[in-house]
Amino acid sequence: MKRLFSKILLIILLPALLTFGLSQYVPVPVFQIQKANAAFAAFRTLTAKAGVSSGSVTSYLFDGTEDRLDIADSASWDLFGSAVTDRTISAFVRLDSAAASSQLIVGQSESTADRWAFYHSASSGLTALLRTGNLNTVILSDGSVTISDTNIHHVAFCKKSAEYGLYFDGAQVAYVSDSSTDTFAASLFIGGSSETADWSGNIDEVLIEHDDTFGAVPVVGLTDTITVPTVEHTSNSNVKLLIHCNEDIDTGTTGSGATFTESGNDSVTVTEVNEAIRDTTN
């Protein structure tokens, strides 16, 4: 009878014991497992990356010392070439530490005097500028919202004809209206250039599109918002650059000057420079 009672008791308690026991081995993510959300851009946990809602969990890691991605010159990089066109730059970024200088996200430059750049400044936050003949002809910055943590954030540059807006985690943080134009004959740089301090941290899901990707309507009152993407972008005829960071390597080994073909409509070649390397931890 005692044995029968013991068996019955074990059958009753077994589900609870299993549930309690197994629960001790389920990792609790530190951050929300999504690439982004509209309220605050994505935190991707190191213990549960497979739970990202859609797409790659690979990014590019730059060490802040001459690391970058290079793409050959193209008319597709003439983002300031007309005052009546729409243009978008989008990326997810993470700094290794609070920024102590201006660090390039994306840019094109013939020289310090002639270039355009989208970067983060330690003093003025997200910034975009067009510089012609050593004069800043278009410049906008948020002036206050600087990245002071090591979380992943979504950043966007949105040009609607001659109206420009910068967006941080979906919120508009800068505005300017300016019809100045210029074009340059130079490579496109991601993560660093000789004219702007190099990025130290991660950059992911880099998009350049000849369109208003997010339906942005930049306004002087900074009240516009965009929806932060929660899945990878897909290409169309207006997508001139799309780097998921998980494209097949064409030549070499990542971290040692590898090349690959990006995922945009034009299938351009991207070259790693110095020690730019693919990273699966951020």
XYZ file of N, CA and C in Angstrom:
846
model
N 0.841 -1.208 0.000
C 0.000 0.000 0.000
C 0.869 1.249 0.000
N 1.976 1.228 0.810
C 2.858 2.395 0.851
C 3.478 2.654 -0.510
N 3.873 1.517 -1.196
C 4.465 1.683 -2.525
C 3.466 2.275 -3.512
N 2.206 1.799 -3.456
C 1.171 2.316 -4.345
C 0.935 3.793 -4.091
N 0.894 4.167 -2.797
C 0.701 5.580 -2.445
C 1.856 6.426 -2.975
N 3.083 5.900 -2.855
C 4.257 6.646 -3.317
C 4.195 6.868 -4.819
N 3.770 5.817 -5.568
C 3.675 5.955 -7.022
C 2.633 7.010 -7.400
N 1.483 6.966 -6.714
C 0.424 7.945 -7.000
C 0.912 9.360 -6.716
N 1.600 9.522 -5.586
C 2.120 10.848 -5.212
C 3.123 11.345 -6.243
N 3.972 10.437 -6.746
C 4.974 10.814 -7.745
C 4.311 11.259 -9.038
N 3.274 10.528 -9.440
C 2.549 10.889 -10.672
C 1.935 12.275 -10.541
N 1.385 12.566 -9.346
C 0.747 13.868 -9.123
C 1.768 14.992 -9.143
N 2.930 14.739 -8.500
C 3.921 15.819 -8.338
C 4.873 15.962 -9.513
N 4.979 14.945 -10.390
C 5.969 14.957 -11.452
C 5.874 16.185 -12.362
N 4.680 16.558 -12.859
C 4.616 17.753 -13.731
C 5.152 19.002 -13.054
N 4.813 19.183 -11.772
C 5.290 20.370 -11.055
C 6.796 20.336 -10.884
N 7.337 19.141 -10.601
C 8.783 19.015 -10.428
C 9.520 19.320 -11.714
N 8.982 18.784 -12.834
C 9.612 19.037 -14.129
C 9.571 20.507 -14.479
N 8.410 21.126 -14.281
C 8.270 22.554 -14.598
C 9.240 23.381 -13.788
N 9.329 23.091 -12.471
C 10.245 23.838 -11.607
C 11.686 23.601 -12.017
N 12.010 22.339 -12.288
C 13.394 22.023 -12.621
C 13.828 22.659 -13.919
N 13.012 22.512 -14.957
C 13.379 23.055 -16.263
C 13.465 24.564 -16.253
N 12.634 25.194 -15.433
C 12.622 26.652 -15.422
C 13.944 27.236 -14.969
N 14.722 26.443 -14.253
C 15.994 26.968 -13.773
C 16.999 27.127 -14.905
N 16.727 26.498 -16.071
C 17.685 26.499 -17.171
C 17.230 27.334 -18.354
N 16.139 28.048 -18.229
C 15.683 28.942 -19.285
C 16.333 30.298 -19.090
N 17.212 30.770 -20.024
C 17.895 32.050 -19.831
C 16.916 33.216 -19.881
N 17.087 34.134 -18.992
C 16.244 35.328 -18.968
C 16.986 36.437 -19.695
N 16.487 36.893 -20.850
C 17.212 37.909 -21.609
C 17.291 39.220 -20.849
N 18.431 39.892 -20.973
C 18.626 41.168 -20.306
C 17.824 42.244 -21.009
N 17.770 42.170 -22.347
C 17.062 43.175 -23.123
C 15.939 42.524 -23.926
N 15.032 43.316 -24.380
C 13.938 42.824 -25.208
C 14.505 42.248 -26.497
N 14.027 41.037 -26.902
C 14.616 40.355 -28.046
C 13.884 40.766 -29.310
N 14.204 41.955 -29.781
C 13.713 42.432 -31.055
C 14.736 43.380 -31.624
N 14.708 43.547 -32.927
C 15.671 44.446 -33.513
C 15.285 45.881 -33.228
N 14.049 46.162 -33.046
C 13.640 47.518 -32.706
C 12.214 47.523 -32.216
N 11.820 48.608 -31.566
C 10.414 48.852 -31.334
C 10.201 50.346 -31.398
N 8.978 50.738 -31.632
C 8.720 52.136 -31.920
C 9.042 53.038 -30.748
N 8.920 52.547 -29.526
C 9.164 53.388 -28.360
C 10.647 53.591 -28.092
N 11.433 52.530 -28.259
C 12.867 52.646 -27.985
C 13.569 51.589 -28.795
N 14.544 51.979 -29.597
C 15.110 51.039 -30.551
C 15.734 49.859 -29.866
N 15.818 48.855 -30.624
C 16.048 47.501 -30.267
C 17.155 47.189 -29.317
N 16.836 46.328 -28.391
C 17.888 45.730 -27.590
C 17.942 44.260 -27.977
N 19.116 43.815 -28.388
C 19.247 42.408 -28.748
C 20.073 41.697 -27.687
N 19.461 40.742 -27.035
C 20.151 40.044 -25.951
C 21.233 39.112 -26.469
N 22.294 38.984 -25.727
C 23.379 38.095 -26.114
C 23.013 36.638 -25.881
N 22.023 36.363 -25.020
C 21.701 34.984 -24.682
C 20.555 34.415 -25.493
N 19.922 35.238 -26.315
C 18.761 34.732 -27.054
C 18.624 35.398 -28.405
N 19.709 35.518 -29.150
C 19.653 36.196 -30.432
C 18.753 35.499 -31.437
N 18.559 34.214 -31.273
C 17.693 33.508 -32.209
C 16.261 34.006 -32.140
N 15.931 34.753 -31.102
C 14.579 35.259 -30.961
C 14.315 36.567 -31.667
N 15.305 37.124 -32.383
C 15.068 38.349 -33.137
C 13.906 38.132 -34.081
N 13.034 39.122 -34.198
C 11.772 38.922 -34.896
C 11.949 38.493 -36.341
N 12.915 39.058 -37.042
C 13.125 38.672 -38.433
C 14.482 39.150 -38.892
N 15.207 38.295 -39.589
C 16.432 38.722 -40.246
C 17.696 38.373 -39.495
N 18.789 38.960 -39.977
C 20.116 38.642 -39.480
C 20.383 39.234 -38.110
N 21.212 38.549 -37.320
C 21.666 39.105 -36.059
C 23.148 39.454 -36.155
N 23.643 39.606 -37.372
C 25.030 39.979 -37.605
C 25.115 41.469 -37.901
N 26.135 42.129 -37.358
C 26.397 43.534 -37.648
C 27.874 43.671 -37.975
N 28.295 44.890 -38.325
C 29.722 45.145 -38.506
C 30.261 45.854 -37.288
N 31.419 45.386 -36.823
C 32.089 45.966 -35.676
C 33.294 46.760 -36.148
N 33.392 48.010 -35.676
C 34.489 48.910 -36.013
C 35.199 49.289 -34.720
N 36.534 49.294 -34.728
C 37.260 49.540 -33.480
C 37.663 50.996 -33.273
N 37.226 51.898 -34.169
C 37.516 53.313 -33.988
C 38.881 53.741 -34.501
N 39.596 52.822 -35.169
C 40.927 53.140 -35.678
C 41.044 52.696 -37.135
N 40.531 53.526 -38.025
C 40.659 53.335 -39.471
C 39.890 52.131 -40.015
N 38.945 51.599 -39.260
C 38.063 50.548 -39.785
C 36.922 51.212 -40.548
N 36.525 50.615 -41.657
C 35.379 51.138 -42.398
C 34.976 50.145 -43.476
N 33.856 50.423 -44.133
C 33.437 49.742 -45.345
C 33.508 50.744 -46.481
N 34.064 50.331 -47.621
C 34.202 51.198 -48.798
C 33.333 50.689 -49.934
N 32.673 51.626 -50.618
C 31.897 51.302 -51.815
C 32.284 52.314 -52.889
N 32.540 51.864 -54.097
C 33.026 52.730 -55.171
C 32.052 53.861 -55.477
N 32.591 54.946 -56.026
C 31.793 56.122 -56.383
C 30.644 55.747 -57.316
N 29.525 56.399 -57.112
C 28.343 56.181 -57.941
C 27.430 57.390 -57.818
N 26.670 57.647 -58.867
C 25.675 58.717 -58.803
C 24.615 58.421 -57.745
N 24.531 57.180 -57.330
C 23.558 56.797 -56.292
C 23.857 57.456 -54.956
N 25.104 57.910 -54.772
C 25.473 58.539 -53.496
C 25.277 60.050 -53.515
N 24.725 60.579 -54.605
C 24.486 62.026 -54.713
C 23.196 62.394 -53.977
N 23.203 62.240 -52.684
C 21.993 62.476 -51.897
C 21.607 63.946 -51.849
N 22.587 64.826 -52.047
C 22.334 66.273 -52.035
C 22.382 66.852 -53.450
N 22.185 66.016 -54.449
C 22.327 66.467 -55.828
C 21.150 67.232 -56.389
N 20.025 67.232 -55.693
C 18.825 67.920 -56.171
C 18.006 68.400 -54.987
N 17.312 69.509 -55.183
C 16.453 70.059 -54.122
C 15.008 69.603 -54.256
N 14.749 68.689 -55.185
C 13.359 68.257 -55.403
C 13.211 66.732 -55.312
N 14.202 66.060 -54.761
C 14.136 64.610 -54.646
C 14.047 64.180 -53.182
N 13.551 62.962 -52.972
C 13.477 62.380 -51.639
C 14.616 61.365 -51.478
N 15.245 61.372 -50.307
C 16.352 60.463 -50.036
C 16.279 60.004 -48.574
N 16.720 58.777 -48.316
C 16.702 58.224 -46.959
C 17.987 57.466 -46.673
N 18.534 57.675 -45.476
C 19.575 56.811 -44.920
C 19.019 56.238 -43.622
N 19.202 54.939 -43.431
C 18.717 54.288 -42.217
C 19.774 53.302 -41.739
N 19.936 53.182 -40.418
C 20.881 52.210 -39.865
C 20.575 51.978 -38.393
N 21.034 50.854 -37.881
C 21.064 50.594 -36.452
C 22.505 50.751 -36.000
N 22.712 51.442 -34.883
C 24.073 51.720 -34.431
C 24.207 51.461 -32.932
N 25.438 51.159 -32.536
C 25.755 51.003 -31.119
C 27.183 51.487 -30.890
N 27.367 52.323 -29.893
C 28.701 52.790 -29.527
C 29.273 51.920 -28.424
N 30.591 51.688 -28.469
C 31.249 50.916 -27.423
C 31.230 51.646 -26.082
N 31.238 52.966 -26.153
C 31.178 53.793 -24.946
C 30.610 55.144 -25.341
N 30.298 55.968 -24.373
C 29.769 57.294 -24.667
C 30.736 58.035 -25.588
N 30.197 58.618 -26.637
C 31.032 59.250 -27.652
C 31.851 60.401 -27.082
N 33.120 60.441 -27.482
C 33.998 61.527 -27.047
C 34.386 62.410 -28.226
N 33.841 62.091 -29.404
C 34.175 62.861 -30.608
C 33.060 62.675 -31.622
N 33.266 63.193 -32.822
C 32.314 62.984 -33.913
C 32.669 61.681 -34.619
N 31.704 60.779 -34.749
C 31.973 59.468 -35.335
C 31.053 59.216 -36.519
N 31.666 58.864 -37.656
C 30.936 58.746 -38.917
C 30.067 57.494 -38.970
N 28.849 57.675 -39.454
C 27.976 56.547 -39.776
C 28.088 56.264 -41.266
N 27.718 57.242 -42.091
C 27.828 57.118 -43.546
C 28.255 58.461 -44.119
N 29.094 58.442 -45.146
C 29.490 59.702 -45.773
C 30.226 59.500 -47.081
N 30.400 60.591 -47.810
C 31.139 60.614 -49.066
C 31.978 61.883 -49.087
N 33.261 61.759 -49.377
C 34.097 62.957 -49.318
C 35.210 62.923 -50.351
N 35.333 64.063 -51.048
C 36.485 64.273 -51.924
C 37.656 64.807 -51.101
N 37.312 65.599 -50.085
C 38.305 66.210 -49.197
C 37.568 66.776 -47.996
N 38.293 67.328 -47.040
C 37.665 67.964 -45.888
C 36.764 69.108 -46.324
N 37.126 69.751 -47.421
C 36.393 70.931 -47.887
C 35.154 70.584 -48.700
N 35.122 69.375 -49.276
C 34.021 69.005 -50.171
C 33.540 67.599 -49.832
N 32.383 67.531 -49.159
C 31.909 66.227 -48.681
C 30.493 66.342 -48.125
N 29.887 65.192 -47.904
C 28.686 65.133 -47.077
C 28.876 64.012 -46.053
N 28.231 64.162 -44.912
C 28.413 63.179 -43.845
C 27.179 63.110 -42.960
N 26.887 61.905 -42.509
C 25.849 61.644 -41.509
C 26.578 60.983 -40.350
N 26.619 61.659 -39.188
C 27.463 61.177 -38.103
C 26.863 61.526 -36.749
N 27.496 61.015 -35.696
C 27.092 61.344 -34.338
C 28.186 62.163 -33.688
N 27.798 63.294 -33.093
C 28.737 64.186 -32.423
C 28.546 64.100 -30.919
N 29.670 64.091 -30.188
C 29.595 64.039 -28.731
C 28.942 65.284 -28.150
N 28.997 66.392 -28.889
C 28.452 67.655 -28.379
C 27.084 68.002 -28.948
N 26.782 67.530 -30.157
C 25.518 67.938 -30.786
C 24.691 66.777 -31.303
N 25.025 65.557 -30.914
C 24.198 64.416 -31.270
C 24.225 64.097 -32.749
N 23.116 63.553 -33.253
C 23.037 63.228 -34.678
C 23.223 64.487 -35.507
N 24.037 64.381 -36.555
C 24.341 65.536 -37.388
C 24.451 65.093 -38.837
N 23.988 65.952 -39.742
C 24.193 65.751 -41.177
C 24.666 67.065 -41.759
N 25.634 66.981 -42.676
C 26.111 68.213 -43.298
C 26.485 67.988 -44.744
N 26.347 69.051 -45.510
C 26.861 69.155 -46.872
C 27.874 70.284 -46.858
N 29.098 69.983 -47.267
C 30.177 70.973 -47.219
C 30.725 71.172 -48.624
N 30.700 72.417 -49.084
C 31.149 72.755 -50.427
C 32.146 73.904 -50.361
N 33.326 73.691 -50.931
C 34.335 74.750 -50.931
C 34.695 75.221 -49.540
N 34.715 74.277 -48.600
C 35.080 74.545 -47.207
C 34.021 75.324 -46.434
N 32.810 75.366 -46.965
C 31.695 76.023 -46.279
C 30.571 75.019 -46.071
N 29.981 75.018 -44.888
C 28.832 74.162 -44.623
C 27.601 74.790 -45.264
N 27.115 74.181 -46.357
C 25.959 74.753 -47.048
C 24.643 74.192 -46.520
N 24.654 72.961 -46.073
C 23.497 72.373 -45.386
C 24.021 71.733 -44.115
N 23.449 72.074 -42.984
C 23.834 71.406 -41.740
C 22.638 71.349 -40.807
N 22.423 70.208 -40.218
C 21.373 70.071 -39.215
C 21.860 69.096 -38.155
N 21.547 69.426 -36.907
C 21.903 68.557 -35.790
C 20.867 68.715 -34.703
N 20.743 67.678 -33.853
C 19.709 67.755 -32.822
C 20.129 68.628 -31.651
N 21.446 68.765 -31.448
C 21.926 69.688 -30.439
C 21.798 69.236 -29.004
N 21.087 68.135 -28.763
C 20.891 67.738 -27.368
C 20.846 66.234 -27.156
N 20.243 65.492 -28.076
C 20.065 64.056 -27.880
C 21.317 63.318 -28.332
N 22.277 63.180 -27.432
C 23.497 62.457 -27.754
C 23.423 61.034 -27.212
N 24.094 60.117 -27.876
C 24.111 58.730 -27.422
C 25.076 58.623 -26.248
N 24.542 58.279 -25.099
C 25.365 58.219 -23.883
C 25.367 56.827 -23.269
N 24.936 55.829 -24.058
C 24.907 54.460 -23.560
C 25.488 53.521 -24.606
N 25.438 52.232 -24.343
C 25.957 51.244 -25.289
C 24.836 50.368 -25.835
N 23.624 50.906 -25.859
C 22.487 50.197 -26.423
C 22.438 50.380 -27.937
N 21.624 49.568 -28.583
C 21.416 49.685 -30.023
C 20.316 50.713 -30.278
N 20.577 51.621 -31.213
C 19.618 52.667 -31.555
C 19.394 52.716 -33.060
N 18.206 53.135 -33.440
C 17.923 53.359 -34.857
C 18.117 54.828 -35.181
N 18.811 55.094 -36.283
C 19.033 56.475 -36.722
C 18.629 56.592 -38.185
N 18.111 57.758 -38.549
C 17.680 57.961 -39.933
C 17.883 59.406 -40.363
N 18.288 59.561 -41.609
C 18.388 60.848 -42.296
C 17.310 60.825 -43.359
N 16.390 61.774 -43.302
C 15.269 61.794 -44.240
C 15.216 63.144 -44.963
N 15.363 63.100 -46.273
C 15.308 64.304 -47.110
C 14.029 64.269 -47.925
N 13.198 65.265 -47.726
C 11.945 65.393 -48.452
C 12.038 66.670 -49.288
N 12.489 66.532 -50.543
C 12.806 67.685 -51.385
C 13.871 68.533 -50.689
N 13.545 69.753 -50.294
C 14.529 70.610 -49.622
C 14.319 70.652 -48.115
N 13.463 69.763 -47.600
C 13.209 69.676 -46.163
C 13.970 68.460 -45.610
N 14.763 68.694 -44.575
C 15.587 67.631 -44.012
C 15.192 67.362 -42.566
N 15.201 66.081 -42.189
C 14.957 65.717 -40.801
C 15.885 64.597 -40.375
N 16.299 64.616 -39.126
C 17.044 63.514 -38.524
C 16.152 62.870 -37.478
N 16.240 61.537 -37.373
C 15.358 60.793 -36.489
C 16.176 59.839 -35.630
N 15.865 59.834 -34.336
C 16.556 58.992 -33.366
C 15.527 58.127 -32.671
N 15.624 56.809 -32.858
C 14.640 55.879 -32.300
C 13.217 56.282 -32.665
N 13.041 56.738 -33.888
C 11.716 57.044 -34.419
C 11.233 58.464 -34.216
N 11.895 59.231 -33.360
C 11.467 60.604 -33.070
C 12.312 61.605 -33.846
N 11.672 62.600 -34.439
C 12.413 63.650 -35.142
C 13.196 64.486 -34.133
N 14.483 64.690 -34.410
C 15.320 65.440 -33.472
C 16.015 66.637 -34.122
N 15.868 66.796 -35.446
C 16.510 67.936 -36.114
C 15.762 68.272 -37.389
N 15.879 69.540 -37.800
C 15.198 70.001 -39.018
C 15.958 71.158 -39.643
N 15.963 71.196 -40.969
C 16.399 72.373 -41.695
C 15.763 72.343 -43.085
N 15.508 73.516 -43.612
C 15.050 73.658 -44.996
C 16.148 74.371 -45.758
N 16.666 73.734 -46.805
C 17.804 74.301 -47.533
C 17.836 73.707 -48.935
N 17.911 74.551 -49.948
C 17.891 74.080 -51.333
C 19.291 73.969 -51.939
N 20.329 74.084 -51.125
C 21.703 73.944 -51.629
C 21.928 72.530 -52.155
N 22.738 72.424 -53.218
C 23.024 71.121 -53.809
C 24.507 71.001 -54.137
N 24.957 69.767 -54.232
C 26.311 69.480 -54.696
C 26.433 67.978 -54.901
N 27.381 67.581 -55.729
C 27.688 66.167 -55.939
C 29.203 65.989 -55.865
N 29.624 64.770 -55.563
C 31.052 64.507 -55.394
C 31.455 63.237 -56.126
N 32.696 63.187 -56.525
C 33.268 61.995 -57.149
C 34.185 61.338 -56.127
N 33.641 60.423 -55.348
C 34.407 59.793 -54.282
C 33.683 58.541 -53.808
N 34.419 57.672 -53.141
C 33.830 56.464 -52.583
C 32.865 56.810 -51.456
N 31.945 55.894 -51.200
C 31.063 55.995 -50.042
C 31.726 55.260 -48.892
N 31.726 55.881 -47.714
C 32.350 55.296 -46.536
C 31.299 54.993 -45.479
N 31.433 53.861 -44.833
C 30.596 53.506 -43.690
C 31.517 53.218 -42.513
N 31.333 53.957 -41.419
C 32.090 53.686 -40.208
C 33.382 54.451 -40.046
N 33.785 55.231 -41.050
C 35.013 55.989 -40.878
C 35.505 56.621 -42.156
N 36.244 57.713 -42.009
C 36.907 58.379 -43.124
C 38.001 59.258 -42.548
N 38.857 59.770 -43.407
C 39.944 60.626 -42.926
C 39.437 61.993 -42.498
N 38.200 62.351 -42.891
C 37.657 63.665 -42.556
C 36.806 63.671 -41.291
N 36.327 62.514 -40.870
C 35.484 62.414 -39.678
C 36.008 61.268 -38.816
N 35.980 61.430 -37.517
C 36.486 60.384 -36.620
C 35.776 59.061 -36.881
N 36.493 57.969 -36.683
C 35.974 56.646 -37.001
C 35.022 56.136 -35.927
N 34.046 55.357 -36.367
C 33.051 54.782 -35.466
C 33.697 53.710 -34.595
N 33.330 53.682 -33.324
C 33.797 52.654 -32.400
C 32.577 51.943 -31.842
N 32.266 50.791 -32.414
C 31.069 50.063 -32.038
C 30.501 49.340 -33.241
N 29.185 49.161 -33.256
C 28.533 48.377 -34.308
C 27.627 49.227 -35.186
N 27.542 48.840 -36.455
C 26.596 49.424 -37.410
C 25.939 48.263 -38.156
N 24.626 48.349 -38.325
C 23.883 47.236 -38.926
C 22.765 47.764 -39.813
N 22.349 46.925 -40.755
C 21.177 47.171 -41.610
C 21.228 48.584 -42.220
N 22.273 48.829 -43.008
C 22.489 50.141 -43.609
C 21.692 50.240 -44.913
N 20.874 51.269 -45.005
C 20.012 51.473 -46.168
C 20.215 52.867 -46.740
N 20.374 52.945 -48.055
C 20.257 54.216 -48.779
C 19.203 54.006 -49.851
N 18.144 54.793 -49.777
C 17.050 54.652 -50.733
C 16.709 56.000 -51.348
N 16.476 55.994 -52.656
C 16.059 57.201 -53.362
C 14.545 57.327 -53.276
N 14.080 57.494 -52.066
C 12.646 57.594 -51.802
C 12.472 58.012 -50.343
N 11.238 58.321 -49.971
C 10.914 58.629 -48.579
C 10.498 57.330 -47.912
N 11.464 56.539 -47.515
C 11.253 55.166 -47.029
C 10.212 55.084 -45.930
N 10.266 56.004 -44.982
C 9.432 55.921 -43.787
C 8.221 56.854 -43.823
N 7.986 57.498 -44.973
C 6.885 58.454 -45.035
C 7.126 59.646 -44.133
N 8.385 60.036 -43.994
C 8.741 61.151 -43.108
C 8.223 62.475 -43.647
N 7.832 63.339 -42.724
C 7.421 64.709 -43.068
C 8.133 65.636 -42.080
N 9.413 65.923 -42.310
C 10.162 66.760 -41.357
C 9.513 68.121 -41.183
N 9.421 68.562 -39.937
C 8.804 69.856 -39.638
C 9.678 70.620 -38.655
N 9.541 71.936 -38.690
C 10.370 72.788 -37.846
C 10.139 72.537 -36.360
N 8.934 72.112 -35.987
C 8.622 71.874 -34.578
C 9.106 70.539 -34.045
N 9.733 69.719 -34.901
C 10.287 68.423 -34.513
C 9.235 67.476 -33.939
N 8.046 67.515 -34.507
C 6.958 66.681 -33.991
C 6.702 65.445 -34.841
N 7.424 65.300 -35.943
C 7.203 64.150 -36.804
C 7.797 62.892 -36.177
N 7.242 61.751 -36.517
C 7.780 60.466 -36.078
C 7.791 59.499 -37.252
N 8.664 58.512 -37.169
C 8.667 57.418 -38.136
C 8.604 56.108 -37.359
N 8.205 55.048 -38.032
C 8.149 53.744 -37.395
C 9.483 53.036 -37.562
N 10.099 52.708 -36.447
C 11.378 52.008 -36.489
C 11.153 50.596 -37.034
N 11.911 50.183 -38.039
C 11.691 48.852 -38.622
C 11.968 47.740 -37.624
N 11.144 46.703 -37.672
C 11.325 45.537 -36.811
C 11.699 44.302 -37.619
N 11.791 44.443 -38.925
C 12.265 43.369 -39.797
C 13.257 43.968 -40.775
N 14.022 43.128 -41.441
C 14.978 43.608 -42.427
C 14.265 44.315 -43.575
N 14.940 45.333 -44.116
C 14.443 45.972 -45.323
C 14.525 44.991 -46.487
N 13.662 45.191 -47.464
C 13.738 44.439 -48.713
C 14.048 45.414 -49.837
N 14.634 44.909 -50.902
C 15.077 45.783 -51.978
C 13.965 46.085 -52.980
N 14.112 47.221 -53.645
C 13.279 47.574 -54.790
C 14.130 48.458 -55.696
N 13.571 48.978 -56.756
C 14.363 49.736 -57.723
C 14.948 51.016 -57.143
N 14.399 51.514 -56.049
C 14.901 52.745 -55.430
C 15.973 52.492 -54.370
N 16.157 51.248 -53.980
C 17.137 50.912 -52.940
C 18.518 50.812 -53.585
N 19.363 51.793 -53.293
C 20.682 51.867 -53.914
C 21.762 51.191 -53.077
N 21.504 51.026 -51.791
C 22.436 50.306 -50.926
C 21.641 49.644 -49.818
N 21.914 48.366 -49.586
C 21.243 47.637 -48.508
C 22.229 46.590 -47.982
N 22.733 46.827 -46.790
C 23.708 45.927 -46.184
C 23.092 45.284 -44.949
N 22.774 43.993 -45.068
C 22.248 43.246 -43.924
C 23.376 42.785 -43.002
N 24.598 42.790 -43.529
C 25.799 42.347 -42.800
C 25.948 40.831 -42.728
N 25.061 40.102 -43.390
C 25.186 38.640 -43.429
C 25.288 38.122 -44.864
N 25.560 39.026 -45.822
C 25.692 38.609 -47.212
C 26.872 37.639 -47.371
N 26.802 36.784 -48.375
C 27.896 35.859 -48.637
C 29.178 36.621 -48.938
N 30.286 36.157 -48.384
C 31.590 36.742 -48.667
C 32.016 36.323 -50.070
N 32.437 37.293 -50.882
C 32.901 36.988 -52.243
C 34.384 36.623 -52.256
N 35.190 37.431 -51.558
C 36.621 37.157 -51.497
C 37.137 37.427 -50.090
N 38.170 36.679 -49.684
C 38.815 36.932 -48.409
C 38.049 36.414 -47.214
N 38.474 36.895 -46.043
C 37.892 36.508 -44.758
C 37.508 37.760 -43.994
N 36.324 37.776 -43.395
C 35.893 38.968 -42.679
C 36.900 39.335 -41.592
N 37.170 40.629 -41.473
C 38.180 41.124 -40.552
C 39.529 41.303 -41.196
N 39.660 40.841 -42.444
C 40.945 40.927 -43.151
C 40.770 41.421 -44.586
N 39.859 42.386 -44.768
C 39.690 42.980 -46.094
C 38.796 42.203 -47.036
N 37.814 41.492 -46.508
C 36.897 40.721 -47.343
C 36.044 41.637 -48.217
N 35.514 41.079 -49.297
C 34.553 41.797 -50.131
C 33.265 40.983 -50.204
N 32.157 41.694 -50.402
C 30.877 41.024 -50.575
C 29.960 41.904 -51.415
N 28.899 41.331 -51.924
C 27.918 42.055 -52.726
C 26.723 42.384 -51.846
N 26.409 43.678 -51.756
C 25.296 44.078 -50.889
C 23.966 43.664 -51.501
N 22.877 43.869 -50.748
C 21.582 43.301 -51.100
C 20.639 44.274 -51.811
N 21.140 45.453 -52.191
C 20.297 46.431 -52.866
C 20.092 46.126 -54.339
N 19.344 46.998 -55.001
C 18.977 46.794 -56.398
C 20.180 46.766 -57.336
N 21.245 47.514 -56.987
C 22.393 47.625 -57.891
C 23.480 46.591 -57.632
N 23.366 45.813 -56.558
C 24.319 44.739 -56.252
C 25.769 45.215 -56.337
N 26.090 46.280 -55.592
C 27.439 46.830 -55.637
C 28.356 46.068 -54.678
N 29.655 46.155 -54.961
C 30.652 45.474 -54.143
C 31.042 46.339 -52.949
N 31.096 45.721 -51.780
C 31.492 46.385 -50.546
C 32.811 45.770 -50.087
N 33.758 46.629 -49.684
C 35.073 46.155 -49.255
C 35.335 46.523 -47.802
N 35.697 45.531 -47.007
C 36.117 45.800 -45.634
C 37.507 46.442 -45.653
N 37.709 47.439 -44.811
C 39.001 48.108 -44.719
C 39.558 47.940 -43.307
N 40.846 47.686 -43.242
C 41.571 47.478 -41.991
C 40.954 46.294 -41.242
N 40.412 46.499 -40.035
C 39.923 45.375 -39.241
C 38.408 45.384 -39.060
N 37.679 46.046 -39.950
C 36.215 45.963 -39.906
C 35.816 44.498 -40.020
N 34.963 44.045 -39.117
C 34.681 42.613 -39.035
C 33.223 42.368 -38.669
N 32.688 41.260 -39.174
C 31.325 40.895 -38.820
C 31.271 40.395 -37.377
N 30.176 40.780 -36.702
C 30.045 40.523 -35.273
C 28.669 39.931 -35.017
N 28.599 38.872 -34.253
C 27.305 38.250 -33.945
C 26.885 38.463 -32.504
N 27.571 39.350 -31.790
C 27.211 39.602 -30.401
C 26.422 40.889 -30.221
N 26.374 41.759 -31.262
C 25.616 43.010 -31.172
C 25.048 43.354 -32.532
